[in-house]
Coordinates of C-alpha atoms and ligand atoms in Angstrom, one line a residue:
M5 CA -106.6 40.4 47.8
K6 CA -107.1 40.2 44.1
N7 CA -109.7 37.8 42.8
K8 CA -109.5 35.6 39.7
K9 CA -111.8 37.7 37.6
S10 CA -110.0 41.0 38.3
I11 CA -106.6 39.4 37.5
E12 CA -108.0 38.1 34.2
Q13 CA -109.4 41.5 33.4
G14 CA -106.2 43.3 34.3
Y15 CA -104.3 40.9 32.1
K16 CA -106.6 41.5 29.1
I17 CA -106.2 45.3 29.4
A18 CA -102.4 44.9 29.7
S19 CA -102.3 42.5 26.8
E20 CA -104.0 45.1 24.6
Q21 CA -101.6 47.8 25.6
Y22 CA -98.6 45.6 24.9
A23 CA -100.1 44.5 21.6
Q24 CA -99.9 48.1 20.5
Y25 CA -96.1 47.7 20.7
G26 CA -96.2 44.5 18.8
I27 CA -95.7 42.4 22.0
N28 CA -97.7 39.2 22.3
T29 CA -98.1 38.5 26.0
H30 CA -99.3 35.0 25.5
K31 CA -96.1 34.2 23.7
V32 CA -94.1 35.9 26.4
L33 CA -95.7 33.8 29.1
E34 CA -94.9 30.7 27.1
Q35 CA -91.3 31.8 26.8
L36 CA -91.1 32.6 30.5
G37 CA -92.6 29.1 31.3
N38 CA -89.6 27.6 29.6
V39 CA -87.1 29.2 31.9
S40 CA -85.8 26.9 34.6
I41 CA -83.7 28.6 37.3
S42 CA -81.2 26.6 39.2
V43 CA -82.1 27.4 42.8
H44 CA -79.3 27.0 45.3
C45 CA -79.9 24.6 48.2
W46 CA -77.6 26.5 50.5
Q47 CA -80.0 29.3 51.3
G48 CA -82.0 26.8 53.3
D49 CA -79.4 26.1 56.0
D50 CA -76.9 28.9 55.8
V51 CA -74.4 26.9 53.7
G52 CA -74.2 24.4 56.5
G53 CA -74.3 21.0 54.7
F54 CA -74.6 17.7 56.4
E55 CA -71.1 16.5 56.9
N56 CA -70.7 17.8 60.5
L57 CA -67.0 18.2 60.3
G58 CA -67.0 20.8 63.0
T59 CA -65.1 23.3 60.7
E60 CA -66.1 26.9 60.2
L61 CA -67.8 27.9 56.9
G62 CA -64.6 29.6 55.8
G63 CA -63.5 30.4 52.3
G64 CA -64.5 34.0 52.9
L65 CA -68.1 33.0 52.9
A66 CA -70.1 34.5 55.7
V67 CA -73.8 34.1 56.6
T68 CA -75.1 36.5 59.1
G69 CA -78.4 36.3 61.1
N70 CA -79.9 33.7 63.4
Y71 CA -83.5 33.5 62.2
P72 CA -85.0 30.4 63.8
G73 CA -86.1 27.4 61.9
K74 CA -83.2 26.5 59.6
A75 CA -83.1 23.1 58.0
R76 CA -81.1 20.7 60.2
T77 CA -81.4 17.5 58.2
P78 CA -81.5 16.6 54.5
D79 CA -85.2 15.8 54.9
E80 CA -86.0 19.2 56.4
L81 CA -84.0 20.9 53.6
R82 CA -85.9 18.9 51.0
S83 CA -89.3 19.7 52.3
D84 CA -88.4 23.4 52.8
F85 CA -87.2 23.6 49.3
L86 CA -90.4 22.0 47.9
K87 CA -92.4 24.5 50.0
A88 CA -90.5 27.4 48.6
M89 CA -90.9 26.1 45.0
S90 CA -94.6 25.7 45.5
L91 CA -94.7 29.5 45.7
V92 CA -92.7 30.2 42.6
P93 CA -94.3 29.9 39.1
G94 CA -92.6 27.4 36.7
K95 CA -90.4 24.4 37.0
H96 CA -87.0 24.9 38.5
R97 CA -83.9 23.0 39.4
L98 CA -82.1 22.4 42.6
N99 CA -78.4 23.2 42.9
L100 CA -76.6 21.1 45.4
H101 CA -73.1 21.4 47.0
A102 CA -70.9 18.4 47.7
C103 CA -71.1 19.2 51.5
Y104 CA -74.7 18.1 51.3
A105 CA -73.6 14.5 51.0
E106 CA -75.5 12.1 53.2
M107 CA -73.2 9.7 55.0
T108 CA -75.3 6.6 55.1
G109 CA -73.4 4.3 57.3
K110 CA -69.7 4.8 56.5
R111 CA -68.3 8.3 56.6
V112 CA -66.2 9.1 53.5
D113 CA -64.1 12.2 53.0
R114 CA -64.5 14.6 50.1
D115 CA -61.9 12.7 48.0
E116 CA -64.0 9.6 48.2
I117 CA -67.6 10.8 47.7
S118 CA -69.6 9.1 45.0
P119 CA -73.3 9.0 43.9
E120 CA -73.9 6.7 46.8
Q121 CA -73.9 9.7 49.3
F122 CA -76.4 11.4 47.0
K123 CA -78.8 8.6 46.4
N124 CA -81.5 10.1 48.6
W125 CA -81.2 13.4 46.7
I126 CA -81.5 11.6 43.4
A127 CA -84.5 9.5 44.5
W128 CA -86.2 12.6 45.8
A129 CA -85.4 14.7 42.7
K130 CA -86.8 11.9 40.5
E131 CA -90.0 11.7 42.6
N132 CA -90.5 15.4 42.3
G133 CA -89.5 15.7 38.6
L134 CA -86.6 18.0 39.5
A135 CA -83.3 18.3 37.8
L136 CA -80.1 18.7 39.8
D137 CA -77.0 20.8 39.5
F138 CA -73.9 20.4 41.5
N139 CA -70.8 22.1 43.0
Q140 CA -67.5 21.0 44.4
T141 CA -67.1 22.1 48.0
Y142 CA -63.7 23.6 48.5
F143 CA -64.4 25.2 51.9
S144 CA -65.6 24.1 55.4
H145 CA -63.0 21.4 55.6
P146 CA -59.8 20.8 57.6
K147 CA -57.8 20.7 54.4
A148 CA -59.1 24.1 53.3
T149 CA -58.4 26.1 56.4
S150 CA -55.2 27.6 55.0
G151 CA -57.3 29.3 52.3
M152 CA -55.6 27.3 49.6
T153 CA -57.0 24.2 47.9
L154 CA -56.3 23.4 44.2
S155 CA -53.4 25.9 44.2
H156 CA -51.9 24.7 47.5
P157 CA -48.1 24.5 47.4
D158 CA -48.3 21.0 49.1
K159 CA -48.8 18.4 46.4
S160 CA -50.7 16.0 48.6
I161 CA -53.3 18.6 49.5
R162 CA -53.6 19.6 45.9
K163 CA -54.1 15.9 45.0
F164 CA -56.8 15.6 47.6
W165 CA -58.7 18.5 46.1
I166 CA -58.1 17.3 42.5
E167 CA -59.7 14.0 43.5
H168 CA -62.6 15.8 45.0
G169 CA -63.1 17.7 41.8
I170 CA -63.1 14.5 39.8
R171 CA -65.5 12.8 42.1
C172 CA -67.9 15.7 41.9
R173 CA -68.0 15.6 38.1
E174 CA -68.9 11.9 38.3
I175 CA -71.6 12.6 40.7
G176 CA -72.9 15.4 38.4
A177 CA -72.9 12.8 35.5
A178 CA -74.9 10.4 37.7
F179 CA -77.4 13.2 38.4
G180 CA -77.7 13.8 34.7
K181 CA -78.1 10.1 33.9
A182 CA -80.7 9.4 36.6
L183 CA -82.8 12.5 35.9
G184 CA -82.4 12.8 32.2
K185 CA -81.3 16.4 32.3
S186 CA -77.7 17.5 32.0
C187 CA -76.2 18.6 35.3
L188 CA -74.0 21.7 35.6
T189 CA -71.1 21.1 38.0
N190 CA -69.6 24.5 39.0
L191 CA -66.2 24.8 40.4
W192 CA -65.3 27.7 42.7
I193 CA -62.3 27.8 45.0
P194 CA -61.5 30.3 47.7
D195 CA -57.8 30.3 47.1
G196 CA -56.2 33.7 47.6
M197 CA -54.2 35.9 49.9
K198 CA -55.1 38.5 52.5
D199 CA -51.9 40.4 51.9
T200 CA -49.7 41.2 48.9
P201 CA -48.3 38.0 47.5
A202 CA -44.6 37.6 46.7
D203 CA -45.5 35.3 43.8
R204 CA -48.7 35.7 41.9
K205 CA -47.6 33.3 39.2
A206 CA -46.9 30.0 40.9
P207 CA -50.3 29.5 42.5
R208 CA -51.9 30.2 39.1
E209 CA -49.6 27.7 37.4
R210 CA -50.5 25.1 40.0
L211 CA -54.3 25.9 39.7
L212 CA -54.0 25.5 35.9
G213 CA -52.4 22.1 36.2
A214 CA -54.8 21.0 38.9
L215 CA -57.8 22.0 36.8
D216 CA -56.5 20.1 33.8
E217 CA -56.4 17.0 36.0
V218 CA -59.9 17.6 37.4
F219 CA -61.3 17.9 33.9
K220 CA -59.1 15.2 32.2
K221 CA -61.9 12.7 32.0
K222 CA -64.3 13.4 29.1
I223 CA -67.9 13.3 30.2
D224 CA -70.9 13.3 27.9
P225 CA -72.3 16.9 28.0
K226 CA -75.8 15.3 28.0
L227 CA -74.9 14.1 31.5
N228 CA -72.7 16.8 32.9
V229 CA -71.1 20.1 31.9
D230 CA -68.6 22.1 33.9
S231 CA -68.3 25.7 34.8
V232 CA -65.6 27.7 36.5
E233 CA -66.3 30.7 38.7
P234 CA -63.9 33.7 38.9
K235 CA -63.8 36.2 41.7
L236 CA -62.0 39.5 42.3
F237 CA -61.6 39.5 46.0
G238 CA -63.0 37.8 49.2
I239 CA -62.8 38.0 52.9
G240 CA -59.3 36.9 53.6
S241 CA -58.3 37.1 50.0
E242 CA -58.5 40.9 49.6
S243 CA -55.1 41.3 47.9
Y244 CA -55.0 38.3 45.6
V245 CA -57.4 35.7 44.2
V246 CA -55.8 32.9 42.3
G247 CA -58.9 32.2 40.2
S248 CA -59.4 35.7 38.9
H249 CA -61.6 36.8 36.0
E250 CA -58.9 36.8 33.4
F251 CA -57.6 33.4 34.7
Y252 CA -61.0 31.7 34.3
L253 CA -62.2 33.4 31.2
S254 CA -59.0 32.3 29.4
Y255 CA -59.4 28.8 30.9
A256 CA -63.0 28.5 29.8
I257 CA -62.3 29.6 26.3
T258 CA -59.2 27.3 25.8
R259 CA -60.7 24.3 27.7
K260 CA -64.3 24.6 26.4
K261 CA -65.8 25.1 29.9
L262 CA -68.6 27.3 30.9
L263 CA -67.8 30.6 32.6
C264 CA -69.9 31.2 35.7
L265 CA -70.4 34.9 36.3
D266 CA -71.4 35.8 39.8
A267 CA -73.0 39.2 40.3
G268 CA -71.2 39.8 43.6
H269 CA -67.7 39.0 42.4
Y270 CA -66.5 42.2 40.8
H271 CA -65.9 45.8 41.8
P272 CA -68.9 47.2 43.7
T273 CA -70.0 49.2 40.7
E274 CA -69.1 46.7 38.0
G275 CA -72.1 44.7 36.8
I276 CA -72.1 41.4 35.1
A277 CA -74.8 42.3 32.6
D278 CA -72.3 44.0 30.3
K279 CA -70.0 41.0 30.3
I280 CA -72.6 38.6 28.9
S281 CA -72.6 39.7 25.2
S282 CA -68.8 39.8 25.2
V283 CA -68.1 36.4 26.6
L284 CA -70.8 34.7 24.6
L285 CA -69.0 35.8 21.4
Y286 CA -66.3 33.3 22.4
L287 CA -68.1 30.7 24.6
P288 CA -71.1 28.6 23.5
E289 CA -72.7 28.7 27.0
I290 CA -72.3 30.5 30.3
A291 CA -73.7 30.1 33.8
L292 CA -74.8 32.8 36.1
H293 CA -74.8 33.2 39.9
V294 CA -77.3 35.9 40.3
S295 CA -76.6 37.5 43.7
R296 CA -76.7 40.9 45.3
G297 CA -73.7 42.4 46.8
V298 CA -74.2 45.2 49.3
R299 CA -70.9 47.1 49.6
W300 CA -69.0 43.8 49.2
D301 CA -69.8 40.3 48.0
S302 CA -72.3 40.0 50.8
D303 CA -74.7 37.6 49.0
H304 CA -77.9 39.4 49.9
V305 CA -81.3 38.1 48.7
V306 CA -81.8 39.0 45.1
T307 CA -84.2 42.0 44.8
L308 CA -85.6 43.7 41.7
T309 CA -82.7 46.1 41.2
D310 CA -81.5 47.9 38.1
E311 CA -78.6 45.4 38.0
L312 CA -81.0 42.5 38.0
Q313 CA -83.0 44.0 35.3
A314 CA -79.9 44.8 33.3
I315 CA -78.9 41.1 33.5
A316 CA -82.4 40.0 32.4
Q317 CA -82.5 42.4 29.5
E318 CA -79.1 41.2 28.2
L319 CA -80.3 37.6 28.4
V320 CA -83.6 38.3 26.7
W321 CA -82.7 41.0 24.3
G322 CA -79.5 39.3 23.2
N323 CA -81.4 36.0 22.7
F324 CA -79.1 34.3 25.1
L325 CA -81.5 32.4 27.3
S326 CA -80.9 29.1 25.7
R327 CA -77.1 29.6 26.2
T328 CA -77.2 30.6 29.8
R329 CA -77.7 28.5 32.9
I330 CA -79.3 30.9 35.3
G331 CA -78.5 30.1 39.0
L332 CA -79.0 32.0 42.2
D333 CA -76.3 32.4 44.8
Y334 CA -77.1 34.2 48.1
F335 CA -77.5 33.3 51.7
D336 CA -79.3 35.3 54.3
G337 CA -79.9 33.9 57.8
S338 CA -81.6 37.0 59.2
I339 CA -85.0 36.4 57.6
N340 CA -87.2 33.4 57.0
R341 CA -85.1 31.2 54.7
I342 CA -88.0 30.0 52.7
A343 CA -89.1 33.5 52.0
A344 CA -85.5 34.4 51.0
W345 CA -85.7 31.6 48.4
V346 CA -89.1 32.7 47.1
I347 CA -88.2 36.4 47.0
G348 CA -85.1 35.9 45.0
S349 CA -86.6 33.3 42.6
R350 CA -89.7 35.4 41.9
N351 CA -87.6 38.4 41.3
M352 CA -85.4 36.6 38.8
L353 CA -88.5 35.5 36.9
R354 CA -90.1 38.9 37.2
A355 CA -87.0 40.7 35.8
L356 CA -87.0 38.3 32.8
L357 CA -90.7 38.9 32.3
M358 CA -90.1 42.7 32.3
A359 CA -87.4 42.3 29.7
M360 CA -89.6 40.1 27.6
L361 CA -92.3 42.7 27.7
A362 CA -90.1 45.5 26.5
P363 CA -90.6 46.9 23.0
I364 CA -87.2 45.8 22.0
D365 CA -87.8 46.1 18.2
K366 CA -88.9 49.7 18.6
L367 CA -85.9 50.4 20.9
R368 CA -83.5 49.0 18.4
E369 CA -85.0 50.9 15.6
T370 CA -84.6 54.2 17.3
E371 CA -81.1 53.3 18.3
N372 CA -80.1 52.4 14.8
A373 CA -81.6 55.6 13.5
G374 CA -79.5 57.5 16.0
D375 CA -82.6 58.7 17.8
Y376 CA -81.3 58.3 21.3
T377 CA -83.9 60.7 22.6
T378 CA -86.8 58.4 21.8
R379 CA -84.8 55.4 23.0
L380 CA -84.3 57.0 26.4
A381 CA -87.9 58.2 26.6
L382 CA -89.3 54.8 25.8
M383 CA -87.0 53.0 28.2
E384 CA -88.2 55.3 31.0
E385 CA -91.9 54.9 30.0
M386 CA -91.6 51.2 29.8
K387 CA -90.7 51.1 33.5
T388 CA -94.4 51.8 34.4
F389 CA -95.9 49.6 31.7
P390 CA -98.5 47.2 33.3
Y391 CA -96.2 44.2 33.6
S392 CA -97.5 43.5 37.1
A393 CA -100.9 42.5 35.6
V394 CA -99.1 40.0 33.4
W395 CA -97.1 38.7 36.3
D396 CA -100.2 38.2 38.4
Y397 CA -101.9 36.4 35.6
Y398 CA -98.8 34.2 35.2
C399 CA -98.9 33.3 38.9
L400 CA -102.6 32.6 38.7
K401 CA -102.2 30.3 35.7
N402 CA -99.4 28.4 37.4
N403 CA -101.4 27.9 40.6
V404 CA -99.1 29.9 42.8
P405 CA -100.1 32.7 45.1
V406 CA -100.6 36.1 43.4
S407 CA -98.9 39.2 44.7
D408 CA -97.8 39.0 48.3
C409 CA -100.3 36.3 49.2
W410 CA -97.4 33.8 49.3
V411 CA -96.1 35.4 52.5
N412 CA -99.2 34.0 54.4
E413 CA -98.2 30.6 53.2
V414 CA -94.7 31.0 54.5
K415 CA -95.9 32.3 57.8
R416 CA -98.2 29.3 58.2
Y417 CA -95.3 27.0 57.4
E418 CA -93.2 28.8 59.9
K419 CA -95.8 28.3 62.6
D420 CA -96.6 24.7 61.8
V421 CA -93.1 23.4 60.9
L422 CA -90.2 25.8 61.4
S423 CA -91.0 27.0 64.9
K424 CA -91.0 23.4 66.1
R425 CA -87.3 23.1 65.2
L426 CA -85.5 24.0 68.4
Ligands
RNT522 C1 -68.3 32.3 46.5 C2 -69.0 31.8 45.3 C3 -69.6 30.5 45.4 C4 -70.3 30.2 46.7 C5 -71.1 28.9 46.7 C6 -71.6 28.6 48.1 O1 -67.9 33.6 46.5 O2 -69.9 32.8 44.9 O3 -70.4 30.3 44.3 O4 -71.2 31.3 47.0 O5 -70.4 27.9 46.2
ZN523 ZN1 -71.2 32.2 43.3

């Protein structure tokens, strides 16, 4: 275990090394401290939610694993989340889904939900100084079992889901108002077809019309902003996804919505990093669902992959942090769920830190001079620069466990709390 003194010494040496490349590590840590990640609630209970409708998860979403101790109630989920966040440096946000509504007394359906079902979430967020983000839930519901929601050919089903969309934006605005931080409400629908459709156009026309209804009401962006999330394929929608990339990119641009890029939603070798600088030429802001697909959109825990680093580099090097709402989206039920949260969140921050510690001015200089040899050489050398010393120091300064010490904390919580959930 590293002690305080050795961490401080390590940081000092690293700082000097970075200074030689013109990088001020103190400034970098300040910049990192301003990054707030929207951490998804659904890792804590395998996208279960609290409506207890008895429906399957559906929508092509699949959580595998049966690790004991998942949160069974809103209170359990809230304390698990706080435990996880106590092990992650910085101040982050919680991203809720509509299916995490709490039916206090009267049960209401998704087309009737209001801030009332989220009052405990709001009070808790306020108490803990957390901001909230939100998502419509277009799955795990009897009216979504056909795999069609906003693009459903049946007008009454479409109407039900349009109303849900509207309600959720209002809930988002209530979050924003109560907590003083604008909420991002992200819309993703599972609509698509397993096999070759006879008509690709009509569902898209219906979706376009439905979305315009959902977004008809103007909401002050200080309270709530909306994003739309495209996808290429899903389980049960292998041949056709109504809300494709082209569909939503065009929608976002023409309707002034944020585009939400999910790292697992494209071809297996197609990253989202390269898309950022293109779409931000046309959109003022974007949202990200940082995820990790393994062979398919499997939503594995985010690890420190090349793809993650590429995303972080684009955000930092392109100066896009202030125009990007970074969120996480994965769900793994095969390991301790709190650890899953911590691993993904710490990795997101670590990747950003690494990008901030890169000698980007020097890299650009060599690139502009056509010296691609030096660019490549430096990019490779920088992979073993002492960023871990800076990361350890950052954790120390933020009073969170350094290195893998946080695992002990999770194990202790597992023994004292999670293992008692039978
Ligand atoms: C599904 C989308 C969507 C969901 C969450 C639970 O492919 O990525 O964002 O993962 O809404
Ligand atoms: Zn997503």
